[in-house]
Coordinates of C-alpha atoms and ligand atoms in Angstrom, one line a residue:
M1 CA -22.4 -23.5 7.8
I2 CA -21.3 -21.4 10.9
G3 CA -20.5 -17.5 10.8
R4 CA -17.6 -15.5 13.1
R5 CA -20.3 -14.7 15.4
E6 CA -21.3 -18.2 15.8
F7 CA -17.7 -19.8 15.8
L8 CA -17.1 -17.4 18.8
R9 CA -20.2 -18.0 20.6
N10 CA -19.5 -21.6 20.3
S11 CA -15.6 -21.0 21.5
V12 CA -17.0 -20.0 24.8
L13 CA -18.7 -22.6 25.0
G14 CA 2.1 -17.3 -7.8
M15 CA 1.8 -14.9 -9.0
G16 CA 5.4 -13.1 -8.9
G17 CA 8.1 -11.6 -11.3
V18 CA 6.7 -8.2 -11.6
L19 CA 10.1 -6.4 -11.7
I20 CA 10.7 -3.3 -10.0
S21 CA 13.7 -1.2 -11.2
K22 CA 14.0 2.2 -10.3
Y23 CA 11.5 4.3 -8.9
P24 CA 13.0 7.9 -8.2
L25 CA 11.7 11.0 -6.6
A26 CA 11.3 13.2 -9.0
A27 CA 11.3 16.7 -9.9
S28 CA 11.3 16.3 -14.0
T29 CA 8.3 17.3 -16.7
T30 CA 7.4 13.6 -17.9
T31 CA 4.0 12.5 -18.2
T32 CA 2.2 11.9 -15.3
D33 CA -0.9 9.4 -14.5
S34 CA -2.4 10.3 -11.5
R35 CA -2.2 13.7 -9.2
I36 CA -2.3 14.1 -5.3
E37 CA -3.5 17.3 -3.8
I38 CA -2.7 17.8 -0.1
L39 CA -5.2 20.7 1.3
L40 CA -3.1 22.4 3.7
D41 CA -6.2 24.7 5.0
E42 CA -8.4 21.6 5.3
P43 CA -7.5 20.2 8.7
L44 CA -9.1 17.2 9.8
G45 CA -8.0 16.6 12.9
V46 CA -4.9 15.3 15.2
V47 CA -3.3 11.7 14.2
S48 CA -3.8 10.2 17.9
P49 CA -1.0 7.9 18.0
N50 CA -3.5 5.7 19.9
I51 CA -4.5 4.5 16.2
Y52 CA -0.9 2.9 16.1
G53 CA -1.7 0.6 19.3
H54 CA -1.5 -2.9 19.4
F55 CA -2.8 -6.1 20.4
A56 CA -1.4 -9.0 22.8
E57 CA -3.8 -11.9 23.9
N58 CA -3.2 -14.5 26.2
L59 CA -3.4 -17.4 23.1
S60 CA -1.2 -19.7 21.8
G61 CA 2.3 -18.4 21.2
V62 CA 1.7 -14.7 21.7
I63 CA 2.6 -14.2 25.1
Y64 CA 4.7 -17.0 26.1
D65 CA 7.3 -17.1 23.8
G66 CA 6.2 -13.8 21.8
I67 CA 6.6 -11.4 24.3
W68 CA 7.7 -13.4 27.7
V69 CA 10.6 -15.7 27.9
G70 CA 11.1 -15.6 31.1
E71 CA 14.3 -14.4 33.5
N72 CA 16.1 -17.5 33.2
S73 CA 15.6 -18.1 29.2
K74 CA 18.8 -18.4 27.0
V75 CA 16.7 -15.9 25.0
P76 CA 18.0 -12.4 25.6
N77 CA 15.7 -11.1 27.7
I78 CA 14.9 -7.7 30.1
G79 CA 13.2 -9.3 33.2
G80 CA 11.9 -11.8 30.9
I81 CA 10.7 -10.0 28.0
R82 CA 11.9 -10.8 24.5
K83 CA 14.8 -8.0 24.6
Q84 CA 14.8 -7.7 20.6
L85 CA 10.8 -7.4 20.8
V86 CA 11.5 -4.3 23.1
E87 CA 14.5 -2.7 21.1
E88 CA 12.1 -3.0 17.8
M89 CA 8.9 -1.6 19.0
R90 CA 10.6 1.1 20.6
Q91 CA 11.5 2.3 16.8
I92 CA 7.5 2.0 16.1
K93 CA 6.3 4.4 19.0
P94 CA 3.2 2.1 20.0
A95 CA 1.1 4.1 22.2
V96 CA -0.9 1.8 23.6
V97 CA -1.2 -2.4 24.2
H98 CA -4.4 -3.9 24.7
Y99 CA -4.2 -7.1 27.1
P100 CA -5.0 -9.9 28.0
G101 CA -7.8 -10.6 25.1
G102 CA -9.7 -10.9 23.1
C103 CA -11.9 -13.7 24.4
F104 CA -9.4 -14.8 26.9
A105 CA -10.3 -11.7 28.8
D106 CA -13.5 -12.8 29.7
S107 CA -12.1 -16.2 31.2
Y108 CA -9.2 -14.4 33.1
D109 CA -9.0 -13.5 36.6
W110 CA -6.3 -10.9 37.3
R111 CA -5.6 -12.0 41.0
D112 CA -4.0 -15.4 39.2
G113 CA -1.2 -12.9 37.8
V114 CA -0.1 -11.0 40.9
G115 CA 1.8 -11.8 43.5
P116 CA 5.2 -14.3 44.1
A117 CA 5.7 -15.7 40.6
S118 CA 6.3 -19.3 42.1
N119 CA 2.7 -18.9 44.1
R120 CA 0.8 -18.2 40.8
P121 CA -2.0 -20.8 39.9
R122 CA -1.9 -22.9 36.7
R123 CA -5.2 -22.3 35.1
T124 CA -7.0 -24.0 31.4
N125 CA -6.6 -21.0 28.8
F126 CA -9.4 -19.8 27.2
W127 CA -8.1 -21.1 23.8
E128 CA -7.1 -24.8 25.0
G129 CA -9.9 -26.5 23.2
D130 CA -8.5 -25.2 19.9
E131 CA -4.8 -26.3 20.2
P132 CA -4.0 -29.3 18.5
A133 CA -2.8 -32.2 19.9
G134 CA 0.8 -32.2 20.6
S135 CA 1.2 -28.0 21.0
P136 CA 3.2 -27.2 24.2
A137 CA 1.3 -27.7 27.7
R138 CA 2.0 -23.7 28.2
H139 CA -0.4 -23.2 25.0
K140 CA -3.0 -25.2 26.9
Y141 CA -2.6 -24.2 30.8
D142 CA -1.5 -20.7 31.6
S143 CA 1.3 -20.4 34.1
N144 CA 0.7 -16.9 34.9
Q145 CA 4.2 -16.1 35.1
F146 CA 2.9 -13.2 32.9
G147 CA 0.7 -11.2 35.0
T148 CA -0.1 -7.3 35.5
N149 CA 3.3 -6.0 36.4
E150 CA 4.9 -8.1 33.9
F151 CA 2.5 -6.4 30.8
V152 CA 3.0 -3.0 32.8
H153 CA 6.9 -3.5 32.9
F154 CA 6.6 -4.5 29.2
C155 CA 4.5 -1.6 28.3
R156 CA 7.3 1.0 30.1
L157 CA 10.1 -0.7 28.1
I158 CA 8.4 -0.2 24.7
G159 CA 7.2 3.2 26.1
S160 CA 3.3 2.2 25.6
Q161 CA 0.5 2.7 27.6
P162 CA -1.6 -0.4 28.8
Y163 CA -5.4 -0.8 27.9
L164 CA -6.6 -3.7 30.2
A165 CA -9.7 -5.4 28.9
A166 CA -11.7 -6.7 32.2
N167 CA -13.9 -9.7 32.5
L168 CA -17.3 -9.2 32.4
R169 CA -18.7 -12.5 31.5
S170 CA -17.5 -14.7 34.4
L171 CA -16.4 -12.4 37.5
P172 CA -18.4 -10.0 39.2
A173 CA -18.2 -6.0 38.9
E174 CA -16.3 -5.9 42.4
E175 CA -13.3 -7.8 40.8
F176 CA -13.1 -5.3 38.2
Y177 CA -12.9 -2.3 40.7
R178 CA -10.3 -4.5 42.5
W179 CA -8.4 -5.0 39.7
V180 CA -8.6 -0.6 39.1
E181 CA -7.1 -0.5 42.7
Y182 CA -4.5 -3.0 42.0
C183 CA -3.0 -0.9 39.1
N184 CA -4.2 2.8 40.4
S185 CA -4.5 3.3 44.3
P186 CA -1.5 5.6 45.7
A187 CA 1.6 3.8 47.1
G188 CA 0.5 2.4 50.7
S189 CA -2.6 3.5 50.5
T190 CA -4.6 0.0 50.2
T191 CA -3.6 -4.1 50.5
L192 CA -3.7 -4.1 46.7
A193 CA -1.2 -1.4 46.7
E194 CA 0.8 -2.9 49.2
T195 CA 0.7 -6.7 47.1
R196 CA 1.8 -4.5 44.1
A197 CA 4.5 -2.5 45.9
A198 CA 5.9 -6.1 47.2
A199 CA 6.4 -7.1 43.6
G200 CA 8.5 -3.9 43.2
D201 CA 5.8 -1.3 41.8
A202 CA 5.3 1.2 44.7
D203 CA 3.8 3.9 42.8
P204 CA 0.4 3.0 41.0
F205 CA 0.7 2.1 37.2
Q206 CA -1.9 5.0 36.4
V207 CA -3.7 2.5 34.0
R208 CA -6.5 4.9 32.3
F209 CA -7.5 2.7 29.3
W210 CA -10.1 0.0 30.3
G211 CA -11.7 -2.3 28.0
V212 CA -15.4 -3.6 30.1
G213 CA -16.0 -7.0 28.6
N214 CA -15.0 -8.3 24.9
E215 CA -17.4 -9.4 22.5
S216 CA -20.2 -9.7 24.5
W217 CA -22.6 -10.9 21.8
G218 CA -20.7 -14.1 21.7
C219 CA -17.5 -15.3 23.8
G220 CA -17.8 -12.6 26.2
G221 CA -21.1 -13.5 27.2
N222 CA -23.5 -14.2 24.3
F223 CA -25.4 -11.2 25.4
T224 CA -28.1 -9.2 23.6
A225 CA -27.4 -5.5 22.9
Q226 CA -29.8 -4.6 25.8
E227 CA -28.6 -7.4 28.1
Y228 CA -24.7 -6.0 27.6
A229 CA -25.5 -2.4 28.5
V230 CA -27.4 -3.2 31.3
E231 CA -24.1 -5.2 32.6
F232 CA -22.0 -2.3 31.3
R233 CA -24.0 0.2 33.4
R234 CA -23.4 -1.7 36.4
F235 CA -20.0 -2.3 36.3
T236 CA -18.9 1.2 35.6
A237 CA -22.0 2.9 37.8
W238 CA -18.9 3.4 40.2
V239 CA -15.0 2.7 39.1
P240 CA -12.8 4.1 41.8
K241 CA -10.9 6.9 39.9
Y242 CA -8.1 7.7 42.2
G243 CA -7.8 11.2 40.8
M244 CA -7.5 10.2 37.1
E245 CA -10.0 10.4 34.3
L246 CA -10.4 6.6 33.5
S247 CA -11.2 5.9 29.4
L248 CA -13.9 3.0 29.4
V249 CA -14.3 1.1 26.7
A250 CA -17.8 -0.5 26.0
S251 CA -18.0 -4.0 24.3
G252 CA -19.1 -3.1 20.6
P253 CA -20.3 -4.6 17.1
S254 CA -18.6 -6.8 14.9
D255 CA -18.5 -5.9 11.2
D256 CA -21.7 -4.1 10.3
S257 CA -23.6 -5.5 13.0
Y258 CA -25.3 -2.0 13.3
D259 CA -28.3 -3.6 15.6
W260 CA -25.7 -3.9 18.4
T261 CA -24.1 -0.3 18.2
R262 CA -28.1 1.1 18.0
G263 CA -29.4 -1.6 20.7
F264 CA -26.6 -0.8 23.3
L265 CA -27.3 3.1 23.0
E266 CA -30.3 2.8 23.0
E267 CA -30.4 1.0 26.6
I268 CA -27.9 3.1 27.5
T269 CA -29.3 6.3 27.0
R270 CA -32.8 5.0 28.7
K271 CA -31.6 6.5 31.9
G272 CA -30.9 9.8 30.2
P273 CA -27.8 11.2 28.0
D274 CA -25.8 11.8 31.0
A275 CA -24.9 7.7 30.7
L276 CA -22.8 9.1 27.5
H277 CA -20.4 10.7 29.4
S278 CA -18.9 7.6 31.2
I279 CA -18.0 6.2 28.2
F280 CA -15.1 6.6 26.0
G281 CA -15.1 4.8 23.3
L282 CA -17.2 1.7 21.5
A283 CA -15.0 -1.1 20.2
L284 CA -15.5 -2.1 16.9
H285 CA -13.9 -5.4 15.8
Y286 CA -13.2 -5.8 11.9
Y287 CA -11.3 -9.1 10.3
S288 CA -10.9 -9.5 6.2
W289 CA -11.4 -13.1 6.1
N290 CA -14.0 -14.1 3.6
L291 CA -11.8 -14.3 0.2
S292 CA -14.8 -16.6 -1.1
R293 CA -15.7 -13.7 -3.8
G294 CA -19.4 -14.4 -2.5
R295 CA -19.7 -18.1 -3.0
T296 CA -20.0 -18.8 1.1
S297 CA -20.1 -17.1 4.2
D298 CA -18.8 -20.0 6.6
W299 CA -16.2 -18.6 8.7
D300 CA -13.7 -22.0 7.5
E301 CA -14.7 -22.1 4.0
G302 CA -14.6 -18.7 3.2
K303 CA -10.8 -18.2 4.5
G304 CA -8.1 -17.7 1.7
D305 CA -4.3 -18.8 2.2
A306 CA -1.7 -16.4 3.4
L307 CA 1.2 -17.8 1.0
K308 CA -0.6 -19.2 -1.7
F309 CA -2.8 -17.0 -3.4
E310 CA -3.6 -15.6 -7.1
L311 CA -3.8 -12.4 -8.5
V312 CA -7.9 -11.9 -7.9
D313 CA -6.9 -12.5 -3.9
W314 CA -4.6 -10.1 -3.6
Y315 CA -7.2 -7.4 -4.6
E316 CA -9.9 -9.4 -2.6
L317 CA -8.4 -8.9 0.6
L318 CA -8.0 -5.2 -0.3
R319 CA -11.5 -4.9 -1.2
Q320 CA -12.6 -6.3 1.9
G321 CA -10.3 -4.0 4.0
E322 CA -11.6 -1.1 2.2
V323 CA -14.9 -1.7 3.8
M324 CA -13.3 -0.1 7.0
Q325 CA -14.2 3.2 6.0
S326 CA -18.0 2.7 5.5
L327 CA -17.8 0.7 9.3
I328 CA -16.7 3.5 10.7
D329 CA -19.4 6.2 9.0
G330 CA -21.9 3.6 9.4
H331 CA -21.3 3.0 12.9
W332 CA -20.5 6.4 13.7
Q333 CA -24.1 7.8 12.1
V334 CA -25.8 5.4 14.2
M335 CA -23.6 6.5 17.1
G336 CA -24.9 10.0 16.3
E337 CA -29.0 8.9 16.7
F338 CA -28.1 8.9 20.2
D339 CA -24.7 10.9 21.3
R340 CA -25.9 14.1 19.0
E341 CA -22.4 15.6 20.2
H342 CA -20.4 12.4 19.7
H343 CA -18.9 12.1 23.2
I344 CA -18.3 8.4 22.3
K345 CA -15.4 7.6 19.9
L346 CA -14.8 4.6 17.9
V347 CA -11.8 2.2 19.2
V348 CA -10.9 -0.3 16.5
D349 CA -9.3 -2.6 18.7
E350 CA -9.2 -5.9 16.7
W351 CA -8.6 -5.5 13.1
G352 CA -6.3 -7.0 10.2
P353 CA -6.7 -10.1 7.8
W354 CA -7.5 -13.5 9.2
Y355 CA -6.9 -16.4 6.8
R356 CA -7.1 -20.2 7.1
P357 CA -4.2 -22.2 9.3
G358 CA -1.3 -23.2 7.2
S359 CA 1.1 -20.5 7.4
E360 CA 2.6 -20.8 10.9
A361 CA 6.1 -19.8 11.3
T362 CA 5.7 -22.4 14.2
A363 CA 3.6 -25.6 13.4
S364 CA 2.1 -25.4 17.1
D365 CA 1.3 -21.6 17.2
I366 CA -2.8 -21.5 16.3
L367 CA -3.8 -18.2 14.4
E368 CA -0.1 -17.5 13.6
Q369 CA 0.0 -16.9 9.9
T370 CA 2.8 -15.3 8.0
P371 CA 2.1 -11.7 6.6
T372 CA 3.2 -10.8 3.0
L373 CA 3.5 -7.9 1.0
R374 CA 0.1 -8.0 0.6
D375 CA -0.7 -7.7 4.4
A376 CA 1.8 -4.9 4.4
V377 CA -0.1 -3.4 1.4
F378 CA -3.4 -4.4 3.4
S379 CA -1.8 -2.5 7.1
G380 CA -0.8 0.7 4.9
M381 CA -4.3 1.3 3.5
T382 CA -6.0 0.3 6.9
L383 CA -3.6 3.3 9.0
D384 CA -4.2 5.7 5.9
I385 CA -8.1 5.2 6.5
F386 CA -7.5 6.1 10.5
N387 CA -5.5 8.6 9.9
Q388 CA -8.4 10.1 8.0
N389 CA -10.6 9.7 10.3
P390 CA -9.4 11.7 13.7
E391 CA -12.8 12.8 15.0
K392 CA -13.9 9.4 15.0
V393 CA -11.4 7.0 15.7
A394 CA -10.2 7.4 18.8
M395 CA -7.3 4.3 19.1
A396 CA -7.5 1.4 17.0
N397 CA -5.2 -2.0 17.8
C398 CA -3.8 -4.2 14.8
A399 CA -4.4 -8.0 15.6
Q400 CA -2.2 -9.0 17.3
L401 CA 1.2 -7.8 17.7
I402 CA 3.3 -11.2 17.3
N403 CA 2.9 -14.8 16.4
C404 CA -0.6 -14.3 15.6
L405 CA -3.0 -12.9 13.2
N406 CA -1.3 -10.1 11.0
S407 CA 1.7 -9.8 13.2
L408 CA 4.3 -7.1 13.2
Y409 CA 6.8 -9.8 14.3
L410 CA 7.3 -13.4 14.5
A411 CA 9.2 -15.1 17.4
H412 CA 10.1 -18.7 18.4
E413 CA 12.9 -19.2 20.9
D414 CA 15.9 -17.8 19.8
K415 CA 14.4 -17.1 16.2
F416 CA 12.8 -13.6 15.3
C417 CA 12.0 -11.8 12.2
V418 CA 10.3 -8.3 11.5
T419 CA 6.8 -8.8 8.9
P420 CA 6.3 -6.7 6.2
V421 CA 3.4 -5.2 8.7
G422 CA 6.0 -4.3 11.2
H423 CA 7.6 -2.7 8.5
V424 CA 4.9 -0.7 7.6
F425 CA 4.2 0.3 11.4
K426 CA 7.9 1.8 11.3
M427 CA 7.4 4.1 8.6
Y428 CA 3.7 5.5 9.4
A429 CA 4.9 6.2 12.9
A430 CA 5.8 9.6 11.1
H431 CA 2.4 10.6 11.3
Q432 CA 1.8 10.2 14.9
G433 CA 0.5 13.8 16.4
G434 CA 0.6 15.2 13.0
Q435 CA -2.6 17.4 11.7
S436 CA -4.3 14.9 9.4
L437 CA -5.2 16.7 6.1
R438 CA -7.5 16.2 3.6
T439 CA -5.7 14.8 0.6
V440 CA -7.5 14.3 -3.3
F441 CA -6.2 11.1 -4.9
S442 CA -6.7 10.9 -8.4
A443 CA -5.5 7.7 -10.2
P444 CA -6.4 5.5 -13.0
S445 CA -7.9 2.4 -11.9
A446 CA -6.5 -1.2 -11.5
H447 CA -8.2 -3.9 -13.5
Y448 CA -8.4 -7.6 -13.5
E449 CA -10.5 -10.5 -13.8
R450 CA -12.6 -11.6 -11.0
D451 CA -14.6 -14.8 -11.9
G452 CA -14.6 -14.9 -15.3
K453 CA -15.8 -10.8 -15.3
A454 CA -13.9 -7.4 -15.8
A455 CA -13.6 -5.9 -12.4
S456 CA -11.5 -2.9 -11.1
F457 CA -9.7 -1.5 -7.8
W458 CA -8.5 1.9 -6.9
S459 CA -4.8 1.9 -7.5
L460 CA -3.6 4.7 -5.4
K461 CA -4.6 6.0 -2.1
G462 CA -3.1 7.1 1.3
S463 CA -3.3 9.8 4.0
A464 CA -1.1 13.1 4.6
S465 CA -0.4 14.7 8.2
L466 CA 1.5 18.0 9.0
H467 CA 4.1 18.5 11.5
E468 CA 4.8 22.3 12.0
K469 CA 6.6 22.7 8.3
Q470 CA 7.4 19.1 7.5
L471 CA 4.5 16.9 5.5
V472 CA 4.2 13.6 5.9
L473 CA 2.5 11.7 2.7
T474 CA 1.9 7.8 2.3
A475 CA 0.0 5.9 -0.2
V476 CA -0.2 2.4 -1.2
N477 CA -0.1 1.3 -4.9
S478 CA -2.3 -1.5 -4.8
H479 CA -1.6 -2.0 -8.7
V480 CA 0.3 -5.5 -9.0
S481 CA 2.1 -4.6 -12.3
E482 CA 1.7 -0.8 -12.9
A483 CA 3.8 1.9 -11.5
R484 CA 1.5 5.1 -10.7
E485 CA 3.3 8.7 -11.7
A486 CA 1.7 11.1 -9.8
E487 CA 1.8 15.0 -9.4
I488 CA 2.0 16.1 -6.2
V489 CA 0.5 19.1 -5.2
V490 CA 0.2 20.9 -1.8
R491 CA -2.4 23.9 -1.7
G492 CA -1.0 26.5 0.1
A493 CA 3.0 25.9 0.1
T494 CA 5.8 24.4 -1.7
I495 CA 7.7 21.5 -1.4
Q496 CA 11.8 22.8 -0.6
S497 CA 13.0 19.0 -0.3
A498 CA 11.9 15.7 0.3
S499 CA 12.5 11.7 0.8
A500 CA 11.2 8.9 0.1
T501 CA 10.9 5.4 1.8
V502 CA 9.2 2.4 -0.5
L503 CA 8.3 -1.3 0.6
T504 CA 8.1 -3.1 -2.3
D505 CA 9.1 -6.3 -4.2
R506 CA 8.7 -7.8 -7.3
D507 CA 7.1 -10.7 -5.7
I508 CA 3.5 -9.8 -4.3
H509 CA 3.8 -12.9 -1.9
A510 CA 6.9 -11.7 -0.6
H511 CA 7.3 -12.1 3.2
N512 CA 9.9 -12.4 6.0
S513 CA 11.1 -15.8 7.5
F514 CA 13.3 -17.0 10.5
A515 CA 15.7 -18.2 7.5
E516 CA 15.1 -14.9 5.5
P517 CA 14.3 -12.3 8.0
D518 CA 15.1 -9.5 5.2
A519 CA 13.5 -10.5 2.3
V520 CA 10.9 -7.4 2.6
V521 CA 12.2 -4.3 4.1
P522 CA 11.8 -0.7 3.4
K523 CA 14.1 1.3 1.1
D524 CA 15.3 4.7 1.5
Q525 CA 15.5 7.2 -1.3
P526 CA 17.7 9.9 -1.2
L527 CA 16.8 13.4 -0.2
V528 CA 16.1 15.9 -3.0
K529 CA 17.0 19.1 -2.9
G530 CA 14.8 21.8 -5.0
P531 CA 10.8 21.7 -5.3
L532 CA 9.3 18.4 -5.7
S533 CA 6.4 18.0 -8.0
K534 CA 5.9 14.2 -8.9
F535 CA 6.6 10.6 -7.7
V536 CA 6.4 7.4 -9.0
F537 CA 4.9 5.0 -6.7
P538 CA 5.8 1.3 -7.4
P539 CA 3.6 -1.4 -8.1
A540 CA 2.6 -3.3 -5.3
S541 CA 3.9 -0.8 -2.8
V542 CA 3.5 1.1 0.3
T543 CA 5.6 4.9 0.3
K544 CA 6.2 7.3 3.1
L545 CA 7.4 10.8 1.6
V546 CA 8.3 13.4 4.2
M547 CA 8.6 17.1 2.7
S548 CA 9.7 19.9 4.1
L549 CA 7.7 23.1 3.1
S550 CA 7.9 26.7 2.9
Ligands
AHR1 O1 -7.6 -12.3 18.0 C1 -8.9 -13.3 18.0 C2 -10.1 -13.2 18.5 O2 -10.5 -12.5 17.5 C3 -10.1 -12.5 19.8 O3 -9.9 -13.3 20.8 C4 -11.4 -12.0 19.3 O4 -12.0 -11.1 20.2 C5 -11.5 -12.1 18.0 O5 -13.0 -12.2 17.7

């Protein structure tokens, strides 16, 4: 029996056929079973675009094949970067991308990935030991063709900010300062600025976000919270700034490890409360992986299948996912014991479902899984949670962008598809920068059988944000077979017109693939003029309503 923490520490070392007919926008007076009340006078804070962030680790097919195909590839590319990925990502307003890991980061020497590509060394990838026999050499041995400059070019192409993860386990602090110097020192100012310029990037990259170690309780060094805090203090006691404020993210807890949060902050504040001001965020990682319904806590045994699942597994995954809210609240409370004014925010820089192997679109890609409608509903629910916690969560990064866990995209050579999760990100982008509003959902629960006992789960939840006179409401209906007809009330305004986008399918296992890339796509419903008072949310769906207010 090994848990996730142990696994990572050691690593360092049909149901279907629910028919969907039409679920129209309604201004009628038919019966409703649910109510959504949006409270204009109860703002929660601005929805930071950074909670719509991504994570791209140098792991199996994520970078090589997923993002980087190389300049000489037959796959259409922009300077070596997969063109179709760039075009898709531009549509989702990806505010920030975390790279190069994950566990990989604490084994990475950034110097290997800079300078002339032909001179870059080939290194053993952190994940080499997990790669099955027969997996491509590029998964095990890193050619370093994709390094810092290539990553920053990728970010620029898609309109993102880079969030780099520095190696705290196996490189000295000086190398962290040098990487900052390489990225941020002014044109012509340092030898490293000249090395950067020789690769075509004279102007500094101005990288603001830096992770200092990753999962330092496990693959990132196997530290105690106190030991890590001492390392963090040493790494960050002096970092060159080049006139810009750096946002440093400390390696935080996994799941509900409140002891880590407490131990880290206890040690950090031992030298006085000022230390808190140097920390922008505490990373929280939470994967929803245990679908065993309490039968085991074994990391391998507890996982479910991405594609072949029963109705009970649909709800079980959502149950696991909604824990996110209590983790945010729990860690926030502990953080408040040491940081009364809450200078430090949570950075949920790894989140998503994690299934057992078996649903890979490309057999040799480890950790790759095929997202279904279930993962779309899960992701909508999670983004709604982040939208509702703007004061606590400063950034979040879905794990991982492409060819991995809960991916938005799957790609192999010239094949590509957007997953249902990718479609959810496209829909939810409308929230970015809006004022999050308290929104009260009231709806009958979904009832189902869980190991011979009656169980229930909420059926309708979501979030709302205001953009001047435009209101964006997103909601998931978790019920696998019942629509929810909800009265929509905006306290303090009238809805003048509305349009809807709905992602659903008659089969809860529905997913996209290279052969059928458009099996699950969102459908737009026409704009309704005149006051809107209700909406029918289809079963097993993710919905976005955009409403004009007066
Ligand atoms: O996302 C895969 C791995 O999960 C990351 O490398 C690690 O940080 C996490 O445990």
